[in-house]
PDB file of C-alpha atoms in Angstrom:
ATOM      1  CA  UNK A   1      14.897  46.799  33.382  1.00  0.00           C
ATOM      2  CA  UNK A   2      18.473  47.290  32.177  1.00  0.00           C
ATOM      3  CA  UNK A   3      17.573  50.723  30.844  1.00  0.00           C
ATOM      4  CA  UNK A   4      16.055  51.741  34.181  1.00  0.00           C
ATOM      5  CA  UNK A   5      19.085  50.470  36.099  1.00  0.00           C
ATOM      6  CA  UNK A   6      21.373  52.424  33.773  1.00  0.00           C
ATOM      7  CA  UNK A   7      19.745  55.648  34.950  1.00  0.00           C
ATOM      8  CA  UNK A   8      17.152  56.243  32.239  1.00  0.00           C
ATOM      9  CA  UNK A   9      14.635  58.801  33.504  1.00  0.00           C
ATOM     10  CA  UNK A  10      12.046  59.064  30.743  1.00  0.00           C
ATOM     11  CA  UNK A  11      11.161  58.007  27.202  1.00  0.00           C
ATOM     12  CA  UNK A  12       9.045  59.880  24.680  1.00  0.00           C
ATOM     13  CA  UNK A  13       6.592  57.749  22.716  1.00  0.00           C
ATOM     14  CA  UNK A  14       5.071  59.179  19.549  1.00  0.00           C
ATOM     15  CA  UNK A  15       1.541  57.924  19.062  1.00  0.00           C
ATOM     16  CA  UNK A  16      -0.771  59.765  16.681  1.00  0.00           C
ATOM     17  CA  UNK A  17      -3.797  57.471  16.698  1.00  0.00           C
ATOM     18  CA  UNK A  18      -5.237  54.602  18.701  1.00  0.00           C
ATOM     19  CA  UNK A  19      -6.280  53.012  15.411  1.00  0.00           C
ATOM     20  CA  UNK A  20      -3.485  50.766  14.010  1.00  0.00           C
ATOM     21  CA  UNK A  21      -4.492  51.492  10.402  1.00  0.00           C
ATOM     22  CA  UNK A  22      -4.401  55.257  10.858  1.00  0.00           C
ATOM     23  CA  UNK A  23      -1.215  55.043  12.880  1.00  0.00           C
ATOM     24  CA  UNK A  24       0.397  53.047  10.082  1.00  0.00           C
ATOM     25  CA  UNK A  25      -0.694  55.549   7.436  1.00  0.00           C
ATOM     26  CA  UNK A  26       0.698  58.457   9.444  1.00  0.00           C
ATOM     27  CA  UNK A  27       4.093  57.054  10.400  1.00  0.00           C
ATOM     28  CA  UNK A  28       4.711  54.970   7.284  1.00  0.00           C
ATOM     29  CA  UNK A  29       5.318  51.735   9.200  1.00  0.00           C
ATOM     30  CA  UNK A  30       3.464  48.424   8.855  1.00  0.00           C
ATOM     31  CA  UNK A  31       0.485  48.377  11.211  1.00  0.00           C
ATOM     32  CA  UNK A  32       1.731  45.115  12.737  1.00  0.00           C
ATOM     33  CA  UNK A  33       4.393  47.183  14.488  1.00  0.00           C
ATOM     34  CA  UNK A  34       1.678  49.099  16.354  1.00  0.00           C
ATOM     35  CA  UNK A  35       1.555  46.380  19.000  1.00  0.00           C
ATOM     36  CA  UNK A  36       5.173  47.213  19.885  1.00  0.00           C
ATOM     37  CA  UNK A  37       4.132  50.786  20.707  1.00  0.00           C
ATOM     38  CA  UNK A  38       1.484  49.555  23.128  1.00  0.00           C
ATOM     39  CA  UNK A  39       3.908  47.013  24.580  1.00  0.00           C
ATOM     40  CA  UNK A  40       6.438  49.800  25.170  1.00  0.00           C
ATOM     41  CA  UNK A  41       3.850  51.877  27.023  1.00  0.00           C
ATOM     42  CA  UNK A  42       2.975  48.902  29.234  1.00  0.00           C
ATOM     43  CA  UNK A  43       6.623  48.151  30.033  1.00  0.00           C
ATOM     44  CA  UNK A  44       7.405  51.764  30.863  1.00  0.00           C
ATOM     45  CA  UNK A  45       4.500  51.888  33.283  1.00  0.00           C
ATOM     46  CA  UNK A  46       5.407  48.526  34.787  1.00  0.00           C
ATOM     47  CA  UNK A  47       8.982  49.607  35.535  1.00  0.00           C
ATOM     48  CA  UNK A  48       8.002  53.128  36.592  1.00  0.00           C
ATOM     49  CA  UNK A  49       9.890  54.919  33.835  1.00  0.00           C
ATOM     50  CA  UNK A  50       8.460  58.337  33.088  1.00  0.00           C
ATOM     51  CA  UNK A  51       6.374  58.392  29.896  1.00  0.00           C
ATOM     52  CA  UNK A  52       6.265  61.450  27.681  1.00  0.00           C
ATOM     53  CA  UNK A  53       3.686  61.043  24.910  1.00  0.00           C
ATOM     54  CA  UNK A  54       3.742  63.034  21.667  1.00  0.00           C
ATOM     55  CA  UNK A  55       0.869  63.508  19.231  1.00  0.00           C
ATOM     56  CA  UNK A  56       1.190  65.165  15.828  1.00  0.00           C
ATOM     57  CA  UNK A  57      -2.279  66.429  15.005  1.00  0.00           C
ATOM     58  CA  UNK A  58      -3.822  67.061  11.591  1.00  0.00           C
ATOM     59  CA  UNK A  59      -7.249  66.875   9.999  1.00  0.00           C
ATOM     60  CA  UNK A  60      -6.559  63.194   9.378  1.00  0.00           C
ATOM     61  CA  UNK A  61      -6.401  62.191  13.045  1.00  0.00           C
ATOM     62  CA  UNK A  62      -8.353  64.983  14.731  1.00  0.00           C
ATOM     63  CA  UNK A  63     -11.338  62.667  15.279  1.00  0.00           C
ATOM     64  CA  UNK A  64      -9.039  60.267  17.149  1.00  0.00           C
ATOM     65  CA  UNK A  65      -7.798  62.822  19.677  1.00  0.00           C
ATOM     66  CA  UNK A  66     -10.349  62.152  22.409  1.00  0.00           C
ATOM     67  CA  UNK A  67      -9.963  58.369  22.308  1.00  0.00           C
ATOM     68  CA  UNK A  68      -6.199  58.782  22.229  1.00  0.00           C
ATOM     69  CA  UNK A  69      -6.120  61.005  25.328  1.00  0.00           C
ATOM     70  CA  UNK A  70      -8.582  58.728  27.104  1.00  0.00           C
ATOM     71  CA  UNK A  71      -6.400  55.660  26.564  1.00  0.00           C
ATOM     72  CA  UNK A  72      -3.125  57.453  27.240  1.00  0.00           C
ATOM     73  CA  UNK A  73      -4.417  58.588  30.634  1.00  0.00           C
ATOM     74  CA  UNK A  74      -4.360  54.929  31.755  1.00  0.00           C
ATOM     75  CA  UNK A  75      -0.562  54.931  31.365  1.00  0.00           C
ATOM     76  CA  UNK A  76      -0.226  58.088  33.479  1.00  0.00           C
ATOM     77  CA  UNK A  77       2.220  59.992  31.234  1.00  0.00           C
ATOM     78  CA  UNK A  78       4.087  62.834  32.886  1.00  0.00           C
ATOM     79  CA  UNK A  79       3.150  64.978  29.892  1.00  0.00           C
ATOM     80  CA  UNK A  80       1.324  64.690  26.582  1.00  0.00           C
ATOM     81  CA  UNK A  81       2.752  66.996  23.914  1.00  0.00           C
ATOM     82  CA  UNK A  82       0.402  67.851  21.059  1.00  0.00           C
ATOM     83  CA  UNK A  83       1.901  69.617  18.053  1.00  0.00           C
ATOM     84  CA  UNK A  84       0.387  70.706  14.756  1.00  0.00           C
ATOM     85  CA  UNK A  85       1.400  68.917  11.601  1.00  0.00           C
ATOM     86  CA  UNK A  86       3.636  70.984   9.326  1.00  0.00           C
ATOM     87  CA  UNK A  87       3.012  70.133   5.631  1.00  0.00           C
ATOM     88  CA  UNK A  88       6.488  68.882   4.801  1.00  0.00           C
ATOM     89  CA  UNK A  89       7.661  65.437   3.726  1.00  0.00           C
ATOM     90  CA  UNK A  90       4.580  63.226   3.442  1.00  0.00           C
ATOM     91  CA  UNK A  91       2.421  65.888   5.099  1.00  0.00           C
ATOM     92  CA  UNK A  92       0.066  67.755   2.777  1.00  0.00           C
ATOM     93  CA  UNK A  93      -1.516  71.204   2.849  1.00  0.00           C
ATOM     94  CA  UNK A  94      -5.007  69.715   2.833  1.00  0.00           C
ATOM     95  CA  UNK A  95      -4.352  68.162   6.247  1.00  0.00           C
ATOM     96  CA  UNK A  96      -3.304  71.441   7.937  1.00  0.00           C
ATOM     97  CA  UNK A  97      -5.599  72.309  10.836  1.00  0.00           C
ATOM     98  CA  UNK A  98      -8.019  75.195  10.398  1.00  0.00           C
ATOM     99  CA  UNK A  99      -9.057  77.547  13.181  1.00  0.00           C
ATOM    100  CA  UNK A 100     -12.256  75.528  13.578  1.00  0.00           C
ATOM    101  CA  UNK A 101     -10.209  72.338  13.946  1.00  0.00           C
ATOM    102  CA  UNK A 102      -7.873  74.020  16.419  1.00  0.00           C
ATOM    103  CA  UNK A 103     -10.748  75.178  18.611  1.00  0.00           C
ATOM    104  CA  UNK A 104     -12.259  71.684  18.580  1.00  0.00           C
ATOM    105  CA  UNK A 105      -8.930  70.270  19.686  1.00  0.00           C
ATOM    106  CA  UNK A 106      -8.678  72.888  22.425  1.00  0.00           C
ATOM    107  CA  UNK A 107     -12.061  71.861  23.816  1.00  0.00           C
ATOM    108  CA  UNK A 108     -10.962  68.219  24.004  1.00  0.00           C
ATOM    109  CA  UNK A 109      -7.622  69.166  25.565  1.00  0.00           C
ATOM    110  CA  UNK A 110      -9.344  71.248  28.242  1.00  0.00           C
ATOM    111  CA  UNK A 111     -11.660  68.345  29.092  1.00  0.00           C
ATOM    112  CA  UNK A 112      -8.710  66.052  29.805  1.00  0.00           C
ATOM    113  CA  UNK A 113      -6.729  68.705  31.597  1.00  0.00           C
ATOM    114  CA  UNK A 114      -9.611  69.006  34.024  1.00  0.00           C
ATOM    115  CA  UNK A 115      -9.300  65.328  34.936  1.00  0.00           C
ATOM    116  CA  UNK A 116      -5.590  65.711  35.610  1.00  0.00           C
ATOM    117  CA  UNK A 117      -3.826  64.907  32.342  1.00  0.00           C
ATOM    118  CA  UNK A 118      -0.821  67.191  31.848  1.00  0.00           C
ATOM    119  CA  UNK A 119      -1.059  68.381  28.238  1.00  0.00           C
ATOM    120  CA  UNK A 120       1.340  70.747  26.505  1.00  0.00           C
ATOM    121  CA  UNK A 121      -0.647  72.260  23.682  1.00  0.00           C
ATOM    122  CA  UNK A 122       1.680  73.299  20.863  1.00  0.00           C
ATOM    123  CA  UNK A 123      -0.906  73.779  18.139  1.00  0.00           C
ATOM    124  CA  UNK A 124      -0.762  76.920  16.084  1.00  0.00           C
ATOM    125  CA  UNK A 125      -3.459  79.252  17.324  1.00  0.00           C
ATOM    126  CA  UNK A 126      -4.159  81.811  14.635  1.00  0.00           C
ATOM    127  CA  UNK A 127      -4.246  84.714  17.072  1.00  0.00           C
ATOM    128  CA  UNK A 128      -1.687  87.058  18.566  1.00  0.00           C
ATOM    129  CA  UNK A 129       0.382  84.271  20.082  1.00  0.00           C
ATOM    130  CA  UNK A 130       3.919  83.937  18.773  1.00  0.00           C
ATOM    131  CA  UNK A 131       5.493  80.944  17.101  1.00  0.00           C
ATOM    132  CA  UNK A 132       9.074  80.714  18.335  1.00  0.00           C
ATOM    133  CA  UNK A 133      11.586  78.756  16.263  1.00  0.00           C
ATOM    134  CA  UNK A 134      14.325  76.999  18.214  1.00  0.00           C
ATOM    135  CA  UNK A 135      16.474  76.148  15.192  1.00  0.00           C
ATOM    136  CA  UNK A 136      20.110  77.198  15.763  1.00  0.00           C
ATOM    137  CA  UNK A 137      19.067  78.836  19.032  1.00  0.00           C
ATOM    138  CA  UNK A 138      18.835  75.847  21.334  1.00  0.00           C
ATOM    139  CA  UNK A 139      18.631  72.903  18.930  1.00  0.00           C
ATOM    140  CA  UNK A 140      19.775  71.495  15.597  1.00  0.00           C
ATOM    141  CA  UNK A 141      19.343  68.308  13.551  1.00  0.00           C
ATOM    142  CA  UNK A 142      22.017  65.897  12.270  1.00  0.00           C
ATOM    143  CA  UNK A 143      21.072  63.251   9.721  1.00  0.00           C
ATOM    144  CA  UNK A 144      22.739  59.870   9.174  1.00  0.00           C
ATOM    145  CA  UNK A 145      25.201  61.413   6.666  1.00  0.00           C
ATOM    146  CA  UNK A 146      26.411  63.905   9.252  1.00  0.00           C
ATOM    147  CA  UNK A 147      24.664  66.845   7.582  1.00  0.00           C
ATOM    148  CA  UNK A 148      23.612  69.555  10.013  1.00  0.00           C
ATOM    149  CA  UNK A 149      20.305  71.428   9.637  1.00  0.00           C
ATOM    150  CA  UNK A 150      18.485  73.889  11.894  1.00  0.00           C
ATOM    151  CA  UNK A 151      15.662  71.365  12.478  1.00  0.00           C
ATOM    152  CA  UNK A 152      14.413  67.944  11.419  1.00  0.00           C
ATOM    153  CA  UNK A 153      11.378  69.375   9.578  1.00  0.00           C
ATOM    154  CA  UNK A 154      13.650  71.008   7.020  1.00  0.00           C
ATOM    155  CA  UNK A 155      14.728  67.564   5.803  1.00  0.00           C
ATOM    156  CA  UNK A 156      11.253  67.152   4.292  1.00  0.00           C
ATOM    157  CA  UNK A 157      11.624  70.149   1.961  1.00  0.00           C
ATOM    158  CA  UNK A 158      12.606  69.502  -1.658  1.00  0.00           C
ATOM    159  CA  UNK A 159      15.388  72.100  -1.505  1.00  0.00           C
ATOM    160  CA  UNK A 160      16.525  71.225   2.032  1.00  0.00           C
ATOM    161  CA  UNK A 161      20.193  71.261   0.972  1.00  0.00           C
ATOM    162  CA  UNK A 162      19.992  75.049   0.789  1.00  0.00           C
ATOM    163  CA  UNK A 163      19.443  75.093   4.548  1.00  0.00           C
ATOM    164  CA  UNK A 164      22.401  72.846   5.377  1.00  0.00           C
ATOM    165  CA  UNK A 165      24.748  74.400   7.937  1.00  0.00           C
ATOM    166  CA  UNK A 166      27.614  71.980   7.331  1.00  0.00           C
ATOM    167  CA  UNK A 167      28.735  68.433   8.073  1.00  0.00           C
ATOM    168  CA  UNK A 168      30.056  67.080  11.364  1.00  0.00           C
ATOM    169  CA  UNK A 169      32.580  64.918   9.468  1.00  0.00           C
ATOM    170  CA  UNK A 170      34.187  68.095   8.163  1.00  0.00           C
ATOM    171  CA  UNK A 171      33.718  70.490  11.110  1.00  0.00           C
ATOM    172  CA  UNK A 172      32.867  70.151  14.770  1.00  0.00           C
ATOM    173  CA  UNK A 173      29.551  71.267  16.237  1.00  0.00           C
ATOM    174  CA  UNK A 174      31.004  74.348  17.923  1.00  0.00           C
ATOM    175  CA  UNK A 175      32.442  75.608  14.632  1.00  0.00           C
ATOM    176  CA  UNK A 176      29.165  74.962  12.789  1.00  0.00           C
ATOM    177  CA  UNK A 177      27.103  76.663  15.491  1.00  0.00           C
ATOM    178  CA  UNK A 178      28.819  79.994  14.814  1.00  0.00           C
ATOM    179  CA  UNK A 179      29.016  79.901  11.007  1.00  0.00           C
ATOM    180  CA  UNK A 180      27.506  82.603   8.823  1.00  0.00           C
ATOM    181  CA  UNK A 181      24.885  80.091   7.633  1.00  0.00           C
ATOM    182  CA  UNK A 182      23.814  79.388  11.209  1.00  0.00           C
ATOM    183  CA  UNK A 183      23.661  83.079  12.080  1.00  0.00           C
ATOM    184  CA  UNK A 184      21.660  83.827   8.952  1.00  0.00           C
ATOM    185  CA  UNK A 185      19.012  81.297   9.967  1.00  0.00           C
ATOM    186  CA  UNK A 186      19.201  82.295  13.624  1.00  0.00           C
ATOM    187  CA  UNK A 187      18.532  85.997  13.139  1.00  0.00           C
ATOM    188  CA  UNK A 188      16.461  86.078   9.921  1.00  0.00           C
ATOM    189  CA  UNK A 189      17.666  89.539   8.914  1.00  0.00           C
ATOM    190  CA  UNK A 190      16.819  88.778   5.279  1.00  0.00           C
ATOM    191  CA  UNK A 191      13.097  88.621   6.032  1.00  0.00           C
ATOM    192  CA  UNK A 192      12.175  92.204   5.230  1.00  0.00           C
ATOM    193  CA  UNK A 193       8.639  91.813   6.585  1.00  0.00           C
ATOM    194  CA  UNK A 194      10.102  91.281  10.047  1.00  0.00           C
ATOM    195  CA  UNK A 195      13.314  93.263  10.434  1.00  0.00           C
ATOM    196  CA  UNK A 196      11.632  96.325  11.965  1.00  0.00           C
ATOM    197  CA  UNK A 197       9.133  94.406  14.107  1.00  0.00           C
ATOM    198  CA  UNK A 198       9.624  94.749  17.869  1.00  0.00           C
ATOM    199  CA  UNK A 199       8.549  91.122  18.297  1.00  0.00           C
ATOM    200  CA  UNK A 200      11.252  89.649  16.049  1.00  0.00           C
ATOM    201  CA  UNK A 201      13.404  88.722  19.016  1.00  0.00           C
ATOM    202  CA  UNK A 202      10.500  86.730  20.430  1.00  0.00           C
ATOM    203  CA  UNK A 203       9.197  84.881  17.381  1.00  0.00           C
ATOM    204  CA  UNK A 204      12.264  84.880  15.080  1.00  0.00           C
ATOM    205  CA  UNK A 205       9.882  85.180  12.096  1.00  0.00           C
ATOM    206  CA  UNK A 206       8.184  81.948  13.083  1.00  0.00           C
ATOM    207  CA  UNK A 207       8.559  78.573  11.435  1.00  0.00           C
ATOM    208  CA  UNK A 208      10.690  78.773   8.304  1.00  0.00           C
ATOM    209  CA  UNK A 209       9.403  75.410   7.055  1.00  0.00           C
ATOM    210  CA  UNK A 210       5.766  76.443   7.436  1.00  0.00           C
ATOM    211  CA  UNK A 211       6.462  79.682   5.554  1.00  0.00           C
ATOM    212  CA  UNK A 212       8.148  77.890   2.662  1.00  0.00           C
ATOM    213  CA  UNK A 213       5.386  75.287   2.450  1.00  0.00           C
ATOM    214  CA  UNK A 214       2.774  78.025   2.129  1.00  0.00           C
ATOM    215  CA  UNK A 215       4.609  80.489  -0.120  1.00  0.00           C
ATOM    216  CA  UNK A 216       7.042  78.252  -2.023  1.00  0.00           C
ATOM    217  CA  UNK A 217       9.719  80.879  -1.479  1.00  0.00           C
ATOM    218  CA  UNK A 218      12.298  81.733   1.144  1.00  0.00           C
ATOM    219  CA  UNK A 219      12.649  84.749   3.372  1.00  0.00           C
ATOM    220  CA  UNK A 220       8.993  85.130   4.231  1.00  0.00           C
ATOM    221  CA  UNK A 221       7.430  85.498   7.654  1.00  0.00           C
ATOM    222  CA  UNK A 222       5.292  82.725   9.061  1.00  0.00           C
ATOM    223  CA  UNK A 223       1.815  82.773   7.477  1.00  0.00           C
ATOM    224  CA  UNK A 224       0.170  82.797  10.901  1.00  0.00           C
ATOM    225  CA  UNK A 225       1.546  86.193  11.962  1.00  0.00           C
ATOM    226  CA  UNK A 226      -1.487  88.220  13.056  1.00  0.00           C
ATOM    227  CA  UNK A 227       0.449  91.484  12.796  1.00  0.00           C
ATOM    228  CA  UNK A 228       1.110  91.017   9.097  1.00  0.00           C
ATOM    229  CA  UNK A 229      -1.995  89.162   8.040  1.00  0.00           C
ATOM    230  CA  UNK A 230      -5.223  90.396   9.542  1.00  0.00           C
ATOM    231  CA  UNK A 231      -7.304  88.682   6.848  1.00  0.00           C
ATOM    232  CA  UNK A 232      -6.589  85.115   7.841  1.00  0.00           C
ATOM    233  CA  UNK A 233      -8.968  83.551   5.322  1.00  0.00           C
ATOM    234  CA  UNK A 234      -6.635  84.639   2.517  1.00  0.00           C
ATOM    235  CA  UNK A 235      -4.028  82.206   3.794  1.00  0.00           C
ATOM    236  CA  UNK A 236      -6.077  79.353   5.242  1.00  0.00           C
ATOM    237  CA  UNK A 237      -9.171  77.455   4.234  1.00  0.00           C
ATOM    238  CA  UNK A 238     -11.280  77.977   7.319  1.00  0.00           C
ATOM    239  CA  UNK A 239     -14.207  75.636   7.999  1.00  0.00           C
TER     240      UNK A 239
END
């Protein structure tokens, strides 16, 4: 109640499975803490604080998606954001969604949209849609040591230090935002596959983390670019 009275408008709750065991495996927290997630959802609804739910989807929890949306609808979230897992940190390549998986998820999403659930579908569709990266354009990530990175996903890469923009204990955010390192990430002019593409301004070469996870090298375009890669099965294990 204190949070509501202070002016809090909404809270995002990440919940990737309705199964405590799976949830625990995905987030790396003891499954006994799962009850606190459900308690938070109940309290937010009780005090009429807007709920924004977030689901990170992979092969591991794809089968849970329908039950998850069904149960979340009871709490009347203002939006449910579904994003594809990027294989960084504890995420593995074998859990990356295939086109078959993506289409299955789309069918489930459409079903719950039709009954009124507001779902923002951020899965990678391996088509001509563009994957825009917001790193150093409208967002950045600061870790507990004050290190600044273009996004939180980069922290899961083994060589993440190479992406570090600077440290807020040495420079202020405004200075870091306009450094050469920030501009280099922002404009991706070193990605030769993309520099002459008329869509570069839209997609910014896609997700840098996804590209490095797939190719194990920097300065490559996202592996889901349909302009560059018309033979998708060379890059993904389709079902």
